[in-house]
Coordinates of C-alpha atoms in Angstrom, one line a residue:
X91 CA 38.2 48.5 16.1
X92 CA 39.5 46.3 13.2
X93 CA 43.0 47.0 14.4
X94 CA 42.5 45.7 18.0
X95 CA 43.2 42.1 19.0
X96 CA 42.5 40.8 22.6
X97 CA 44.3 37.5 23.4
X98 CA 45.7 35.5 26.3
X99 CA 48.3 32.8 26.7
X100 CA 47.1 29.5 28.3
X101 CA 49.2 26.4 29.2
X102 CA 50.1 23.9 31.8
X103 CA 52.4 25.1 34.6
X104 CA 56.0 25.6 33.5
X105 CA 55.4 25.5 29.7
X106 CA 56.8 29.0 29.2
X107 CA 53.8 31.4 29.2
X108 CA 55.6 34.3 31.1
X109 CA 58.8 33.8 29.0
X110 CA 56.7 34.1 25.8
X111 CA 55.0 37.2 27.1
X112 CA 58.5 38.7 27.8
X113 CA 59.6 38.0 24.2
X114 CA 56.4 39.5 22.7
X115 CA 57.0 42.7 24.8
X116 CA 60.6 42.8 23.8
X117 CA 60.0 42.1 20.1
X118 CA 57.4 44.9 19.8
X119 CA 59.5 47.4 21.9
X120 CA 56.7 47.7 24.5
X121 CA 59.3 47.5 27.2
X122 CA 62.6 49.3 27.0
X123 CA 65.8 47.4 27.5
X124 CA 66.2 49.2 30.9
X125 CA 62.8 47.9 32.1
X126 CA 63.3 44.4 30.8
X127 CA 63.8 41.5 33.2
X128 CA 62.7 37.9 33.3
X129 CA 58.9 37.4 34.1
X130 CA 58.4 41.1 33.5
X131 CA 54.7 40.9 34.1
X132 CA 54.9 39.0 37.3
X133 CA 55.1 41.9 39.8
X134 CA 54.8 39.9 43.1
X135 CA 57.9 38.8 45.0
X136 CA 56.2 35.5 45.6
X137 CA 55.7 34.9 41.8
X138 CA 59.4 35.4 41.2
X139 CA 60.6 33.3 44.1
X140 CA 58.4 30.3 43.2
X141 CA 58.7 30.8 39.5
X142 CA 54.9 30.6 39.0
X143 CA 52.3 33.1 37.9
X144 CA 49.7 33.7 40.5
X145 CA 47.8 36.6 39.0
X146 CA 46.7 37.2 35.4
X147 CA 48.4 40.3 34.1
X148 CA 47.1 42.5 31.3
X149 CA 49.2 44.8 29.1
X150 CA 48.7 46.7 25.9
X151 CA 51.2 46.2 23.0
X152 CA 51.4 48.6 19.9
X153 CA 52.6 46.8 16.8
X154 CA 53.1 48.1 13.3
X155 CA 53.3 45.4 10.6
X156 CA 53.9 45.3 6.9
X157 CA 51.7 42.3 6.0
X158 CA 50.7 42.1 2.3
X159 CA 47.4 43.7 1.5
X160 CA 44.4 41.4 1.5
X161 CA 45.4 40.1 4.9
X162 CA 45.5 42.3 8.0
X163 CA 46.8 45.4 6.2
X164 CA 50.0 47.2 6.9
X165 CA 48.9 49.5 9.7
X166 CA 49.4 50.0 13.4
X167 CA 47.7 47.4 15.6
X168 CA 46.8 47.5 19.3
X169 CA 47.2 44.1 21.0
X170 CA 45.8 43.5 24.5
X171 CA 47.7 40.6 26.0
X172 CA 46.7 38.8 29.2
X173 CA 49.3 36.4 30.7
X174 CA 47.5 33.7 32.8
X175 CA 48.6 31.3 35.6
X176 CA 49.1 27.6 34.9
X177 CA 48.5 26.0 38.2
X178 CA 45.0 24.5 38.7
X179 CA 44.6 26.4 42.0
X180 CA 44.4 29.6 40.0
X181 CA 42.2 28.4 37.2
X182 CA 39.6 31.0 38.2
X183 CA 42.1 33.7 37.2
X184 CA 42.3 31.9 33.7
X185 CA 38.5 31.8 33.4
X186 CA 38.3 35.6 34.0
X187 CA 41.0 36.4 31.5
X188 CA 39.3 34.3 28.8
X189 CA 36.0 36.2 29.3
X190 CA 37.9 39.4 28.2
X191 CA 39.5 37.9 25.0
X192 CA 38.6 36.7 21.5
X193 CA 41.6 34.4 21.1
X194 CA 44.1 32.4 23.0
X195 CA 47.7 31.1 22.3
X196 CA 47.7 27.5 23.5
X197 CA 51.3 26.8 24.5
X198 CA 52.6 23.2 24.7
X199 CA 56.1 22.3 25.9
X200 CA 57.9 20.3 23.2
X201 CA 59.6 18.1 25.9
X202 CA 56.5 17.4 28.0
X203 CA 53.6 17.3 25.5
X204 CA 50.0 17.9 26.4
X205 CA 49.4 17.8 30.2
X206 CA 46.4 18.1 32.5
X207 CA 46.0 21.9 32.7
X208 CA 46.6 22.2 28.9
X209 CA 43.4 20.2 28.5
X210 CA 41.4 22.0 31.3
X211 CA 42.4 25.5 30.0
X212 CA 41.7 24.5 26.4
X213 CA 38.1 23.4 27.4
X214 CA 37.6 26.7 29.2
X215 CA 38.7 28.6 26.0
X216 CA 36.4 26.5 23.8
X217 CA 33.5 27.2 26.2
X218 CA 34.2 31.0 25.7
X219 CA 34.2 30.5 21.8
X220 CA 37.8 31.7 21.5
X221 CA 40.0 31.3 18.4
X222 CA 42.8 29.0 19.5
X223 CA 46.3 29.2 18.0
X224 CA 48.5 26.2 19.0
X225 CA 52.2 26.9 19.6
X226 CA 54.9 24.3 20.4
X227 CA 57.4 26.0 22.7
X228 CA 61.0 25.0 23.7
X229 CA 61.8 23.6 20.3
X230 CA 65.5 24.4 20.9
X231 CA 65.8 21.9 23.8
X232 CA 67.5 18.5 23.4
X233 CA 64.5 16.4 24.5
X234 CA 62.1 18.2 22.1
X235 CA 59.6 15.7 20.6
X236 CA 58.1 18.0 18.0
X237 CA 56.4 15.4 15.7
X238 CA 54.8 13.6 18.7
X239 CA 53.6 16.8 20.3
X240 CA 52.1 17.9 16.9
X241 CA 50.1 14.7 16.7
X242 CA 48.9 15.1 20.3
X243 CA 47.7 18.7 19.5
X244 CA 45.9 17.5 16.2
X245 CA 44.2 14.7 18.2
X246 CA 43.1 17.2 20.8
X247 CA 42.0 20.2 18.7
X248 CA 41.5 18.7 15.3
X249 CA 43.6 21.4 13.5
X250 CA 45.9 20.9 10.5
X251 CA 49.7 20.5 10.7
X252 CA 50.3 23.9 9.1
X253 CA 48.2 25.6 11.8
X254 CA 50.7 24.7 14.5
X255 CA 53.4 27.3 15.2
X256 CA 56.9 26.4 16.4
X257 CA 58.7 28.7 18.8
X258 CA 61.4 29.0 21.4
X259 CA 60.3 31.8 23.9
X260 CA 63.8 31.7 25.5
X261 CA 65.8 32.4 22.3
X262 CA 63.1 34.4 20.5
X263 CA 62.7 32.0 17.6
X264 CA 59.2 32.2 15.9
X265 CA 58.0 35.3 17.7
X266 CA 57.3 37.2 14.4
X267 CA 55.2 34.2 13.1
X268 CA 53.2 34.2 16.4
X269 CA 52.4 38.0 16.0
X270 CA 51.4 37.5 12.4
X271 CA 49.0 34.6 13.4
X272 CA 47.5 36.8 16.1
X273 CA 46.7 39.5 13.6
X274 CA 45.4 37.2 10.9
X275 CA 43.6 34.4 12.8
X276 CA 42.1 36.1 15.9
X277 CA 39.0 38.1 15.0
X278 CA 38.8 41.8 16.0
X279 CA 36.4 42.6 18.8
X280 CA 32.7 43.1 17.9
X281 CA 30.9 46.0 19.4
X282 CA 29.5 49.5 18.7
X283 CA 31.1 52.8 19.8
X284 CA 27.7 54.6 19.9
X285 CA 25.8 51.8 21.9
X286 CA 25.3 52.2 25.7
X287 CA 28.4 51.4 27.7
X288 CA 28.9 47.8 28.6
X289 CA 32.2 46.8 30.3
X290 CA 33.1 43.6 32.1
X291 CA 35.2 43.9 35.3
X292 CA 37.7 41.1 35.2
X293 CA 40.1 42.2 38.0
X294 CA 40.7 44.9 40.6
X295 CA 43.5 46.0 42.9
X296 CA 43.7 48.2 46.0
X297 CA 46.0 51.2 46.1
X298 CA 46.3 52.9 49.5
X299 CA 46.6 56.3 47.9
X300 CA 44.0 56.2 45.1
X301 CA 41.5 53.6 46.3
X302 CA 40.3 50.7 44.2
X303 CA 41.6 50.4 40.6
X304 CA 39.1 48.5 38.5
X305 CA 40.3 46.6 35.3
X306 CA 37.7 46.0 32.7
X307 CA 37.1 45.1 29.0
X308 CA 34.7 47.3 27.1
X309 CA 32.2 45.3 24.9
X310 CA 30.1 48.3 23.8
X311 CA 30.2 52.1 24.0
X312 CA 33.0 54.3 25.4
X313 CA 34.1 55.5 28.9
X314 CA 35.2 59.1 29.2
X315 CA 37.2 60.8 32.0
X316 CA 34.9 62.6 34.4
X317 CA 31.7 61.0 33.3
X318 CA 29.2 59.3 35.7
X319 CA 29.4 55.5 35.7
X320 CA 27.2 52.9 37.3
X321 CA 28.0 49.3 38.5
X322 CA 25.1 47.2 37.2
X323 CA 24.7 44.6 40.0
X324 CA 25.4 46.9 43.0
X325 CA 23.5 49.8 41.3
X326 CA 26.0 52.2 42.8
X327 CA 27.1 55.3 40.9
X328 CA 30.6 56.9 40.8
X329 CA 32.5 59.5 38.8
X330 CA 35.4 58.3 36.6
X331 CA 38.3 60.4 38.0
X332 CA 40.8 58.7 35.7
X333 CA 40.5 56.3 32.8
X334 CA 43.2 54.7 30.8
X335 CA 45.0 51.7 29.4
X336 CA 47.4 49.2 30.9
X337 CA 51.0 49.5 29.9
X338 CA 53.8 48.4 32.2
X339 CA 52.2 51.0 34.5
X340 CA 48.9 52.7 34.2
X341 CA 48.7 55.0 31.2
X342 CA 45.9 57.7 31.5
X343 CA 43.7 58.6 28.4
X344 CA 40.7 60.9 28.0
X345 CA 38.5 58.0 26.8
X346 CA 38.7 54.3 26.3
X347 CA 36.6 52.8 23.5
X348 CA 34.8 49.5 22.8
X349 CA 37.1 46.5 22.2
X350 CA 39.8 47.8 24.5
X351 CA 41.0 46.7 27.9
X352 CA 41.6 49.5 30.4
X353 CA 41.3 50.7 34.0
X354 CA 39.2 53.2 35.9
X355 CA 39.8 55.0 39.2
X356 CA 36.8 56.3 41.0
X357 CA 38.2 56.8 44.5
X358 CA 36.1 53.8 45.9
X359 CA 37.6 52.8 49.3
X360 CA 35.1 50.1 50.3
X361 CA 36.0 46.7 48.9
X362 CA 32.4 45.4 49.0
X363 CA 31.3 47.8 46.3
X364 CA 33.4 46.2 43.6
X365 CA 32.6 42.7 42.4
X366 CA 34.6 40.9 39.8
X367 CA 32.2 39.8 36.9
X368 CA 30.0 42.9 37.4
X369 CA 29.2 45.2 34.4
X370 CA 30.1 48.9 34.3
X371 CA 27.6 51.1 32.4
X372 CA 26.9 54.8 32.0
X373 CA 24.6 56.6 34.5
X374 CA 23.1 58.8 31.7
X375 CA 22.5 56.1 29.2
X376 CA 22.6 52.7 31.0
X377 CA 22.6 49.3 29.1
X378 CA 19.6 47.0 29.4
X379 CA 21.3 43.9 30.7
X380 CA 24.6 42.9 32.3
X381 CA 27.2 40.8 30.5
X382 CA 26.5 37.1 31.1
X383 CA 28.7 34.0 31.3
X384 CA 30.8 34.6 34.4
X385 CA 30.9 31.6 36.6
X386 CA 30.8 31.5 40.4
X387 CA 33.9 30.4 42.3
X388 CA 33.8 26.9 43.7
X389 CA 36.0 26.6 46.9
X390 CA 37.6 23.2 47.5
X391 CA 39.3 23.7 50.9
X392 CA 37.9 25.4 54.0
X393 CA 40.1 26.6 56.9
X394 CA 40.0 29.1 59.7
X395 CA 42.4 32.1 59.6
X396 CA 42.9 33.9 62.9
X397 CA 45.1 36.8 63.9
X398 CA 47.9 36.0 66.4
X399 CA 46.8 38.9 68.6
X400 CA 43.0 39.1 69.0
X401 CA 43.2 43.0 69.0
X402 CA 44.2 42.9 65.4
X403 CA 40.9 41.3 64.2
X404 CA 39.5 44.5 62.6
X405 CA 42.7 45.1 60.8
X406 CA 42.8 41.6 59.5
X407 CA 39.2 42.0 58.3
X408 CA 40.2 45.1 56.2
X409 CA 43.2 43.2 54.8
X410 CA 41.1 40.2 53.8
X411 CA 38.7 42.5 52.0
X412 CA 41.5 44.2 50.1
X413 CA 43.1 40.8 49.3
X414 CA 39.7 39.5 48.0
X415 CA 39.6 42.4 45.5
X416 CA 42.8 41.2 44.0
X417 CA 42.0 37.5 44.4
X418 CA 38.3 37.0 43.7
X419 CA 38.5 33.2 44.3
X420 CA 39.0 33.8 48.0
X421 CA 35.7 33.5 50.0
X422 CA 35.4 34.2 53.8
X423 CA 32.9 34.6 56.6
X424 CA 33.2 35.2 60.4
X425 CA 34.1 32.5 62.8
X426 CA 35.0 32.2 66.5
X427 CA 37.2 29.7 68.4
X428 CA 37.8 29.2 72.1
X429 CA 41.6 28.9 71.7
X430 CA 42.1 31.5 69.0
X431 CA 39.3 34.1 69.5
X432 CA 37.7 35.9 66.5
X433 CA 38.8 35.0 62.9
X434 CA 37.5 34.0 59.5
X435 CA 36.3 30.7 57.9
X436 CA 37.9 30.9 54.4
X437 CA 37.3 29.0 51.2
X438 CA 40.2 28.3 48.9
X439 CA 40.6 26.6 45.6
X440 CA 43.4 24.2 46.8
X441 CA 46.2 23.8 49.3
X442 CA 48.7 25.9 47.2
X443 CA 46.1 28.7 47.0
X444 CA 45.8 28.5 50.8
X445 CA 49.5 28.8 51.3
X446 CA 49.8 31.7 48.9
X447 CA 46.9 33.6 50.6
X448 CA 48.7 33.2 54.0
X449 CA 52.0 34.3 52.5
X450 CA 50.4 37.4 50.8
X451 CA 48.7 38.4 54.1
X452 CA 52.1 38.3 55.8
X453 CA 54.1 40.0 53.1
X454 CA 51.7 42.6 51.6
X455 CA 49.7 43.5 54.7
X456 CA 52.1 42.6 57.6
X457 CA 49.5 40.2 59.2
X458 CA 50.8 37.3 61.2
X459 CA 48.0 34.7 61.1
X460 CA 47.3 31.2 62.4
X461 CA 45.6 28.7 60.0
X462 CA 43.5 25.9 61.4
X463 CA 42.9 22.4 60.0
X464 CA 41.1 22.5 56.7
X465 CA 37.7 20.8 56.5
X466 CA 34.2 20.9 54.9
X467 CA 30.6 21.5 56.2
X468 CA 28.6 18.6 57.7
X469 CA 24.9 18.4 58.5
X470 CA 23.9 16.8 61.9
X471 CA 20.4 15.8 62.7
X472 CA 19.5 15.7 66.5
X473 CA 17.2 13.1 68.1
X474 CA 14.5 15.8 68.0
X475 CA 15.0 16.0 64.1
X476 CA 16.6 19.4 64.4
X477 CA 19.0 20.1 61.5
X478 CA 22.4 21.7 62.5
X479 CA 25.0 22.8 59.9
X480 CA 28.5 22.0 61.3
X481 CA 31.2 24.2 59.7
X482 CA 33.9 23.5 62.3
X483 CA 34.4 21.0 65.1
X484 CA 33.3 23.4 67.9
X485 CA 29.8 23.5 66.4
X486 CA 29.3 19.7 66.7
X487 CA 26.4 18.9 69.1
X488 CA 26.8 16.5 72.0
X489 CA 27.1 12.9 70.6
X490 CA 24.2 11.7 72.8
X491 CA 21.9 14.2 71.0
X492 CA 22.9 13.2 67.5
X493 CA 20.6 10.9 65.5
X494 CA 22.8 10.9 62.3
X495 CA 25.5 12.9 60.5
X496 CA 25.5 13.5 56.8
X497 CA 28.6 14.5 54.8
X498 CA 28.8 16.1 51.4
X499 CA 29.6 13.8 48.4
X500 CA 31.0 14.8 45.1
X501 CA 31.1 13.3 41.6
X502 CA 34.8 13.5 40.6
X503 CA 36.0 13.3 36.9
X504 CA 39.6 12.4 36.4
X505 CA 41.1 12.5 32.9
X506 CA 44.5 10.8 32.6
X507 CA 46.7 8.5 30.6
X508 CA 45.9 4.8 30.6
X509 CA 49.1 3.8 32.4
X510 CA 48.1 5.6 35.6
X511 CA 44.6 4.0 36.0
X512 CA 45.8 1.5 38.7
X513 CA 47.5 4.2 40.8
X514 CA 44.4 6.4 40.6
X515 CA 42.0 3.5 41.5
X516 CA 44.2 2.7 44.6
X517 CA 44.3 6.3 45.7
X518 CA 40.5 6.9 45.2
X519 CA 39.5 3.7 46.9
X520 CA 41.7 4.5 49.9
X521 CA 39.8 7.8 50.1
X522 CA 36.5 6.0 50.3
X523 CA 35.7 6.5 46.7
X524 CA 33.5 4.3 44.4
X525 CA 34.2 3.9 40.7
X526 CA 31.1 4.8 38.7
X527 CA 32.3 4.9 35.1
X528 CA 35.4 4.4 33.0
X529 CA 35.7 5.4 29.3
X530 CA 38.3 6.1 26.7
X531 CA 38.1 9.6 25.2
X532 CA 41.0 8.9 22.8
X533 CA 43.5 6.1 22.6
X534 CA 45.7 7.9 25.1
X535 CA 43.2 9.6 27.4
X536 CA 40.8 7.9 29.9
X537 CA 38.1 9.4 31.9
X538 CA 37.3 7.9 35.3
X539 CA 34.2 8.9 37.3
X540 CA 34.1 8.4 41.0
X541 CA 31.7 9.2 43.8
X542 CA 33.6 10.1 47.0
X543 CA 33.2 12.3 50.1
X544 CA 34.4 15.9 49.8
X545 CA 36.2 15.5 53.2
X546 CA 38.7 13.1 51.6
X547 CA 39.7 15.5 48.8
X548 CA 40.1 18.5 51.0
X549 CA 43.4 17.6 52.5
X550 CA 46.1 16.3 50.2
X551 CA 44.1 14.4 47.5
X552 CA 44.9 16.8 44.7
X553 CA 48.7 16.8 45.5
X554 CA 48.8 13.0 45.7
X555 CA 46.8 12.6 42.5
X556 CA 49.4 14.8 40.8
X557 CA 52.2 12.7 42.3
X558 CA 50.8 9.3 41.3
X559 CA 50.1 10.5 37.7
X560 CA 53.3 12.6 37.3
X561 CA 51.1 15.7 36.8
X562 CA 49.1 14.1 33.9
X563 CA 45.7 13.9 35.6
X564 CA 43.2 16.7 35.4
X565 CA 40.5 16.7 38.1
X566 CA 37.1 18.3 38.2
X567 CA 34.2 17.7 40.6
X568 CA 30.6 18.8 41.3
X569 CA 28.6 18.3 44.5
X570 CA 25.9 15.6 44.4
X571 CA 24.3 16.1 47.9
X572 CA 24.7 14.8 51.4
X573 CA 24.9 11.1 52.5
X574 CA 24.8 9.5 56.0
X575 CA 28.2 8.8 57.4
X576 CA 30.0 7.7 60.6
X577 CA 31.7 11.0 61.4
X578 CA 33.2 11.6 64.8
X579 CA 34.9 14.6 66.5
X580 CA 38.5 14.0 67.4
X581 CA 40.0 16.3 70.1
X582 CA 43.6 16.8 70.8
X583 CA 44.4 17.2 74.5
X584 CA 47.6 18.8 75.9
X585 CA 48.0 18.0 79.6
X586 CA 44.3 17.2 79.6
X587 CA 43.2 20.5 78.1
X588 CA 41.5 20.5 74.7
X589 CA 43.1 22.6 71.9
X590 CA 40.0 23.3 69.9
X591 CA 42.0 24.7 66.9
X592 CA 43.5 21.2 66.5
X593 CA 40.2 19.3 66.7
X594 CA 38.9 17.8 63.5
X595 CA 35.8 16.0 62.2
X596 CA 36.8 12.7 60.7
X597 CA 35.4 9.3 59.6
X598 CA 35.6 6.8 62.5
X599 CA 37.5 4.3 60.3
X600 CA 40.4 6.8 59.8
X601 CA 40.4 8.5 63.3
X602 CA 42.9 6.2 65.1
X603 CA 45.5 6.3 62.3
X604 CA 45.1 10.1 61.9
X605 CA 45.2 10.7 65.7
X606 CA 48.4 8.6 66.1
X607 CA 50.2 10.5 63.3
X608 CA 49.1 13.9 64.7
X609 CA 50.3 13.1 68.2
X610 CA 53.7 11.9 66.8
X611 CA 54.0 15.2 64.8
X612 CA 53.1 17.3 67.7
X613 CA 55.7 15.6 69.9
X614 CA 58.4 16.9 67.5
X615 CA 57.0 20.4 67.4
X616 CA 55.8 21.3 70.9
X617 CA 58.8 22.6 72.8
X618 CA 59.9 20.7 76.0
X619 CA 58.9 22.3 79.3
X620 CA 60.1 21.8 82.9
X621 CA 57.4 19.2 83.3
X622 CA 56.1 16.2 81.4
X623 CA 53.5 16.9 78.7
X624 CA 51.0 14.3 77.6
X625 CA 49.6 14.7 74.1
X626 CA 46.4 12.7 73.6
X627 CA 43.9 12.2 70.8
X628 CA 40.4 11.5 72.0
X629 CA 37.0 10.7 70.6
X630 CA 34.6 11.7 73.4
X631 CA 36.1 10.2 76.6
X632 CA 38.0 7.4 74.8
X633 CA 41.7 8.1 74.3
X634 CA 42.8 6.6 70.9
X635 CA 46.5 7.8 70.8
X636 CA 49.1 9.2 73.2
X637 CA 52.6 10.5 73.1
X638 CA 54.7 12.0 76.0
X639 CA 57.1 14.9 75.9
X640 CA 59.6 14.2 78.7
X641 CA 60.5 17.0 81.1
X642 CA 63.7 19.0 80.9
X643 CA 65.4 18.3 84.3
X644 CA 68.3 19.7 86.1
X645 CA 70.8 17.1 87.4
X646 CA 70.2 17.8 91.1
X647 CA 72.4 14.9 92.2
X648 CA 75.5 16.2 90.5
X649 CA 76.9 17.7 93.7
X650 CA 76.6 14.4 95.6
X651 CA 79.7 12.4 94.8
X652 CA 79.7 9.2 96.8
X653 CA 77.9 9.3 100.2
X654 CA 74.6 7.9 101.2
X655 CA 71.9 6.9 98.6
X656 CA 69.2 8.4 100.8
X657 CA 70.6 11.9 100.2
X658 CA 70.2 11.5 96.4
X659 CA 66.8 10.0 96.8
X660 CA 65.7 13.0 99.0
X661 CA 66.8 15.5 96.3
X662 CA 65.1 13.5 93.5
X663 CA 61.9 13.3 95.5
X664 CA 62.0 17.1 96.1
X665 CA 62.4 17.7 92.4
X666 CA 59.6 15.3 91.6
X667 CA 57.2 17.2 93.9
X668 CA 58.2 20.5 92.3
X669 CA 57.5 19.1 88.8
X670 CA 54.1 17.8 90.0
X671 CA 53.1 21.2 91.3
X672 CA 54.4 22.9 88.1
X673 CA 52.4 20.5 85.9
X674 CA 49.1 21.7 87.7
X675 CA 49.7 25.3 87.0
X676 CA 51.9 25.1 83.8
X677 CA 50.6 26.3 80.4
X678 CA 51.7 24.7 77.2
X679 CA 52.3 27.2 74.4
X680 CA 51.4 25.7 71.0
X681 CA 53.7 27.1 68.2
X682 CA 52.3 28.2 64.8
X683 CA 54.1 25.3 63.1
X684 CA 52.0 22.8 65.1
X685 CA 48.8 24.1 63.4
X686 CA 50.4 23.8 60.0
X687 CA 51.8 20.4 60.8
X688 CA 48.3 18.9 60.4
X689 CA 48.4 19.9 56.8
X690 CA 51.6 18.1 56.1
X691 CA 51.1 14.8 58.0
X692 CA 52.2 12.5 55.1
X693 CA 55.5 14.3 54.4

């Protein structure tokens, strides 16, 4: 076990994690030249198109070194590398990867310096007691500020100048030094081969031929092919049909030992039986307790996902369960809507996460879905003091029966540079936030604490915070309970008919502005019909905004050149009657873009 090292690469988005992983695989000849490509570990089309990592990827590297004796010894080493995402919406992936490692390479871009996610991911690594190796990447670029970035890292971690490695993942400079640091600085895994089996599940993926493939890290004991294993929290038992380690593909072995990262295939088909964060143990000799320290996911945005055809609901349910296996931060429960039928109320970590889930459902599972307006849960108290939890606008009781409505509040902590304090204050106060505390952590980092409604951060708060601080703000929050608020239900009417999928629960102060913007946006997106369409935003019976989509009309007077005006008038009157009749029986089809428009109102 002394020759095993488990480590991951953490950094802010676009600081070069996947490129560094490529170079490490190339340098150690883990990947042949034929298999080599950019972002070799990112196996999703979406990841390549957007140039971001969405999933953590584990791979085993074999590396033989000739270090002088007294250090790590000149033998063959097994390195288990996990490449992690950088975007905050996928920070749950990072927390799972860290739970399976003893060390982390903290990558900082020499041209950008330390940014928000660098700090967040670093704190996650420190909480997990990981050995941190700071690496300055992109030193070959013209705008590299190596000295400045070194000082920032020393301020942040408190390490020495000589501890910081310099590298260029693109050109391959400094890769050998990074490998040496991994071997000498990161401790080997602790654990006993003869102890009862204890393995942490950190990921899983659905394969339509082989069932669910579970990825784990063994802390104690060994797992052998063909033996009976048990999942600690679900107490279900299975036979390990195949065990092995993770190379570019799956590489079967007869047994996987303590300290290693591997996979197991048991032929499980039901997604509910596998939980990320569960412990695998042996049926014959089970361990006494499960592995601790795995945090629950905390959704930030809630939205409804509905199939376009209601008949495909069961199929969508299967796809959601399979997707949840691979993306443990997705949470969902059943929901019904008058306009859209049966669907799911889903919890996401952010707007990008929501967009990615929708894309993955369409690409990987061929599901065309409609997403409703994101919102949060409210609590309504009726005049009879009955408590009703309102998860979506259709559950809102009649206003005459409501005594008061309470909305969830959060305590938000924002860490940023001093020059962005004014912008953040303006943004938070416009979102009904109140400043509670402001303190300097270092000369260049300020922590601001706000209390604000969760509703206000659901929509676009995070994206706008990133914009006003040029990506330098890191944001975290925790709920602090419910408070009374003036929340109203705003309906959208098309030709007098309510479209419940476009209804929203909103603070009265913001309803008019939001309603006006939404009507204007819908006017652009709803196609013109043969009759006039009225788009209205209403609170109860009061209309607060209106737009008209004018009718497409045929020029019926084109054939009347000259002649009496009464002939023209007669033709126009006849057309008008037809349009009136059509309006009474006409249906307005709302395109999918209209539901998404609500999410992008400020663009």
